[in-house]
Coordinates of C-alpha atoms in Angstrom, one line a residue:
Chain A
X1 CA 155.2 -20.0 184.8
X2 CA 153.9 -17.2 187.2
X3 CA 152.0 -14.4 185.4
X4 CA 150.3 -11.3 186.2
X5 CA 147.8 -9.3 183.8
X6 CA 146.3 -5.9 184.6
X7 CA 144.3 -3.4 182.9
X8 CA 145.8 -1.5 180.4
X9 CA 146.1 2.2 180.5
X10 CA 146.1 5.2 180.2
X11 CA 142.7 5.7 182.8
X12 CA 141.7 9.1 183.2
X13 CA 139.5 10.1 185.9
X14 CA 138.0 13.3 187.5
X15 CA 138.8 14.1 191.2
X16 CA 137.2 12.4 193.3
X17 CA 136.2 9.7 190.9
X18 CA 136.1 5.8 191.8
X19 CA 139.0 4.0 190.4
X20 CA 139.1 0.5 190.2
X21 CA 142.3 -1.3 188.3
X22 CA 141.5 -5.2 187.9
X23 CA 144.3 -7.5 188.2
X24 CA 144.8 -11.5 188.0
X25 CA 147.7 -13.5 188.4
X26 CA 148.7 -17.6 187.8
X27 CA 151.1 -19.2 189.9
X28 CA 150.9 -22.4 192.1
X29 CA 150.0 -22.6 195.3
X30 CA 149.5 -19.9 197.6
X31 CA 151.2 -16.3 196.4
X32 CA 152.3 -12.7 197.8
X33 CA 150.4 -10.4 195.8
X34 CA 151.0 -6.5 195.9
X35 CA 150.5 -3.5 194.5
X36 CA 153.5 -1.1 193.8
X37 CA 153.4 2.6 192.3
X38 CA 155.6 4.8 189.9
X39 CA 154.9 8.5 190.5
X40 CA 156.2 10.5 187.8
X41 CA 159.8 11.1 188.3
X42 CA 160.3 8.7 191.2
X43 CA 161.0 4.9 192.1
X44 CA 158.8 2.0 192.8
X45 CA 156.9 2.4 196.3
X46 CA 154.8 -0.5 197.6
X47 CA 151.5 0.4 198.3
X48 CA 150.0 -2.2 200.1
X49 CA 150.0 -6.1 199.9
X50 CA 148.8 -8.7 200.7
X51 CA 150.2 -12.7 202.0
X52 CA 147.4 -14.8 202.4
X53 CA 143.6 -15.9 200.7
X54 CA 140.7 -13.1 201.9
X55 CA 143.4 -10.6 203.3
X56 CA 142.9 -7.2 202.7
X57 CA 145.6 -4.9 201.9
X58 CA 145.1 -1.1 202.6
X59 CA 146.8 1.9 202.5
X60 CA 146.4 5.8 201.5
X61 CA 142.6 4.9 200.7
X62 CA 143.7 2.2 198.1
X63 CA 142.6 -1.4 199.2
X64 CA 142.7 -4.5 197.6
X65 CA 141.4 -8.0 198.8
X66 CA 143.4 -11.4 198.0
X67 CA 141.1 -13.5 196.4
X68 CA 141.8 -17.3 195.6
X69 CA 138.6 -18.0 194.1
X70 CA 139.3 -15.7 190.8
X71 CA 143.0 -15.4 191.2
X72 CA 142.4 -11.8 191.7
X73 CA 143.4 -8.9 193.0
X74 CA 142.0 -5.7 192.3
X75 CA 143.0 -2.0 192.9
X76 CA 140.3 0.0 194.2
X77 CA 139.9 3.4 195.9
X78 CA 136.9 5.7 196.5
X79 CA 138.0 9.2 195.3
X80 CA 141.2 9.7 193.8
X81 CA 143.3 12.9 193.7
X82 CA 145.3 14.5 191.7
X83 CA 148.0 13.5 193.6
X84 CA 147.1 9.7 192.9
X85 CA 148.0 10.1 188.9
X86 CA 150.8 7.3 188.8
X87 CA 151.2 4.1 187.0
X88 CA 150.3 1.0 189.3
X89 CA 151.6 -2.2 189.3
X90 CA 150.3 -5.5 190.5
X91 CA 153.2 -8.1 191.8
X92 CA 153.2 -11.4 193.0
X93 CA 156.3 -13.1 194.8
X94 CA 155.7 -17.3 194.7
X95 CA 154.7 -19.3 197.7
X96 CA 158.5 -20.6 197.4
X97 CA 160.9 -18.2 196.4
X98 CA 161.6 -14.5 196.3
X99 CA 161.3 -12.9 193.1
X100 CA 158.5 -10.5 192.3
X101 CA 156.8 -11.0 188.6
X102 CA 154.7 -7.6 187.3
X103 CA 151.9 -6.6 185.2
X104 CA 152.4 -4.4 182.6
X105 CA 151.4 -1.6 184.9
X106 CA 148.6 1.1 184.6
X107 CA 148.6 4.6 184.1
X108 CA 146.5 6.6 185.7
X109 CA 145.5 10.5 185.2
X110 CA 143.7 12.3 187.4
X111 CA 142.2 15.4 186.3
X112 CA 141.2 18.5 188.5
Chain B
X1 CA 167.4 8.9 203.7
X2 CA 167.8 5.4 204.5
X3 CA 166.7 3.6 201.3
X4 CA 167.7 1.6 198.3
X5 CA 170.7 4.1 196.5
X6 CA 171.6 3.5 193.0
X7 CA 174.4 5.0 191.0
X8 CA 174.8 6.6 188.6
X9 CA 171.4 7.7 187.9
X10 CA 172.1 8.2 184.4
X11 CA 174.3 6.3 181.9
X12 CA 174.8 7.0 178.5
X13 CA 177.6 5.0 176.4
X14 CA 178.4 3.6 173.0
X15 CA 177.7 0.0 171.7
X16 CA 180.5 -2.5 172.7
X17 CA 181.5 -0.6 175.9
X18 CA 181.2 -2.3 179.3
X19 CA 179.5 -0.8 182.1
X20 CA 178.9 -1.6 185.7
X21 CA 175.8 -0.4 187.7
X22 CA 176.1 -0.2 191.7
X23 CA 173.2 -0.8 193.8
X24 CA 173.8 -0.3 198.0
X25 CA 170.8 -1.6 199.6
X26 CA 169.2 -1.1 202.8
X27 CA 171.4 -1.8 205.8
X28 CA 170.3 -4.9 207.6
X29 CA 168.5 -6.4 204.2
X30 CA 170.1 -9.6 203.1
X31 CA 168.1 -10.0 200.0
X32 CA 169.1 -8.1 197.0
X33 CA 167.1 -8.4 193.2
X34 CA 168.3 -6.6 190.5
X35 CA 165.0 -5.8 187.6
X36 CA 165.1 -4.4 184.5
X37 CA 162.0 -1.9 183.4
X38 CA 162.1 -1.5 179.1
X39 CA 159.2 -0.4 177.2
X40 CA 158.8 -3.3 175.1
X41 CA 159.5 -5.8 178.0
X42 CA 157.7 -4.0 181.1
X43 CA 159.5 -4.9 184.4
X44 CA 161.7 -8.1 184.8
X45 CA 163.4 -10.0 187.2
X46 CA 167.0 -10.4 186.3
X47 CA 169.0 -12.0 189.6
X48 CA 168.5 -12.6 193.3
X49 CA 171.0 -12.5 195.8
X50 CA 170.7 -13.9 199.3
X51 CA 173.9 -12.6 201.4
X52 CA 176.3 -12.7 198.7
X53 CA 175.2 -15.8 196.8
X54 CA 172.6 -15.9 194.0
X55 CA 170.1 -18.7 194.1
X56 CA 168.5 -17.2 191.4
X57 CA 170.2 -16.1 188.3
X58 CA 167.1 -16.9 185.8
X59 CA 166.1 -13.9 184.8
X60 CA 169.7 -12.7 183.4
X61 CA 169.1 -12.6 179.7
X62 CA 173.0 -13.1 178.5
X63 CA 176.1 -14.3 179.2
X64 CA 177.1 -10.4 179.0
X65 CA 175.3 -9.9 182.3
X66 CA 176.6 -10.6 184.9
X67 CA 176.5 -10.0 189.2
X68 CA 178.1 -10.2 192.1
X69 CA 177.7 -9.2 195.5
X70 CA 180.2 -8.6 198.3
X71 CA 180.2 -8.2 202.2
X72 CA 176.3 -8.8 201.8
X73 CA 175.8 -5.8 200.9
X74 CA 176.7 -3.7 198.1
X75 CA 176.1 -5.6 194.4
X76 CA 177.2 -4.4 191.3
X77 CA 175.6 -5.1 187.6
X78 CA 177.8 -5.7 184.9
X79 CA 176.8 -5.8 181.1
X80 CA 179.7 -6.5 178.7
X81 CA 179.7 -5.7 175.5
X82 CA 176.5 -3.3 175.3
X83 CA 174.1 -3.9 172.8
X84 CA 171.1 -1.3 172.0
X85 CA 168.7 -3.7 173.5
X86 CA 170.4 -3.5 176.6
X87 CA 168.8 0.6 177.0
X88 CA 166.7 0.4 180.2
X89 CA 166.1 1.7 183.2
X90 CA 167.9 -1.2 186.1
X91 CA 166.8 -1.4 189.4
X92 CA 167.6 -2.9 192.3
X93 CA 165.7 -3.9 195.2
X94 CA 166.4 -5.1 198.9
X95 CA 164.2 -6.7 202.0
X96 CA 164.7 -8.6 204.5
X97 CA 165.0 -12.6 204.4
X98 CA 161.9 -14.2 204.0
X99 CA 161.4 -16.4 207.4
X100 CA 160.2 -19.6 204.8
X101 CA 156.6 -20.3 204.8
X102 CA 153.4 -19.8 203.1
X103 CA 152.5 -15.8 203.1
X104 CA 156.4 -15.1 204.5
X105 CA 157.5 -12.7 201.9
X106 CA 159.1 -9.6 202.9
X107 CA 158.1 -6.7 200.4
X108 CA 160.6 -5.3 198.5
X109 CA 162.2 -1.5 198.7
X110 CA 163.1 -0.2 195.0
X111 CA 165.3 2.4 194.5
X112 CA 165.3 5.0 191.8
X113 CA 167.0 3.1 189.0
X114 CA 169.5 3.7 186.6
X115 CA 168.6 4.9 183.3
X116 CA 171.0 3.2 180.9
X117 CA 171.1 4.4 177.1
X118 CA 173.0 2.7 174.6
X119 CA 173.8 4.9 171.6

């Protein structure tokens, strides 16, 4: 079946610090991916995602590119905030159906 | 606001009870998902609802769970006979319908949860 593995947490950074989460996935054929996020306190938000092999997904200065070759898709962002500590989940939704199967999400703290 | 509203936020009852969880999605989404965040499991799928049938019913781990969905929109969770394994945090989800096709998945819009505890 469909599976999703990311990074394990916690990851504590400094402000303005590059974070990168790594994130692979197997399913057949071609996949949604995304990436959602858990501030504390609050619901799942999607972040950004994307539908199709090479597409970029961007959004808040967090990007992450779609690619088929490594059945990847990695979280990346230049310099985090404080306001980016959160735990982060990678998602994909099959080529054929509607369901969305998760990592095991990662926390991240950002210090000041 | 216009989102995903869940209720009650909070649930706290005793082992053996029933209880029923209420999800009222966006208006205009015709997909529904129920998931169910644990510690030990992370998040999982539990049931999918298109209009007010459920294609998709894998995920439901019992024959206490059950779901049903009326007037395409609101759906409500029901888990008989509560067991301490059932303590989660249950949310629900809603997007639009997928138009069918390779890269057609409409994201899905979470909302806050419900925090179940089984004492």
């Amino acid at each position: 079946g469909d599976s999703v593995t990311q990074m394990e947490g916690p990851v504590t950074l400094s402000e303005e610090a590059f974070l990168t989460i790594n994130c692979t996935y197997t399913a057949t054929g071609y996949p949604s991916l995304f990436w959602y996020v858990q501030y504390p306190g609050e619901g799942l938000q999607l972040l950004l995602k994307a539908t199709k092999a090479d597409d970029k997904g961007s959004n808040k200065g967090f990007e992450a590119t779609y690619r088929k070759e490594t059945t990847s898709f990695h979280l990346e962002k230049g310099s985090v905030q404080v306001s980016d500590s959160a735990v982060y989940f990678c998602a994909l939704s099959p080529a054929a159906g509607n369901k969305l199967t998760f990592g095991g999400g990662t926390r991240v703290l950002v210090k000041p | 606001g216009a989102g995903v509203s869940q209720s009650p936020s909070n649930k706290v009852t005793e082992k053996g009870k029933d209880v029923e969880l209420r999800c009222d999605p966006i208006s205009g989404h015709t997909a529904l998902y129920w998931y169910r965040q644990s510690l030990g499991q992370g998040l999982e799928f539990l049931i999918y609802f298109q209009g007010n049938s459920a294609p998709d019913k894998s995920g439901l781990p019992s024959d206490r769970f059950s779901a049903e969905r009326t007037g395409g929109s609101v759906s409500t969770l029901t888990i008989q006979r509560t067991q301490q394994e059932d303590s989660a945090v249950y949310l629900c989800a809603s997007s639009l319908a997928s138009t069918g096709g390779r890269g057609s998945n409409q994201p899905q819009h979470f909302g806050d949860g419900t925090r179940l505890s089984i004492l």
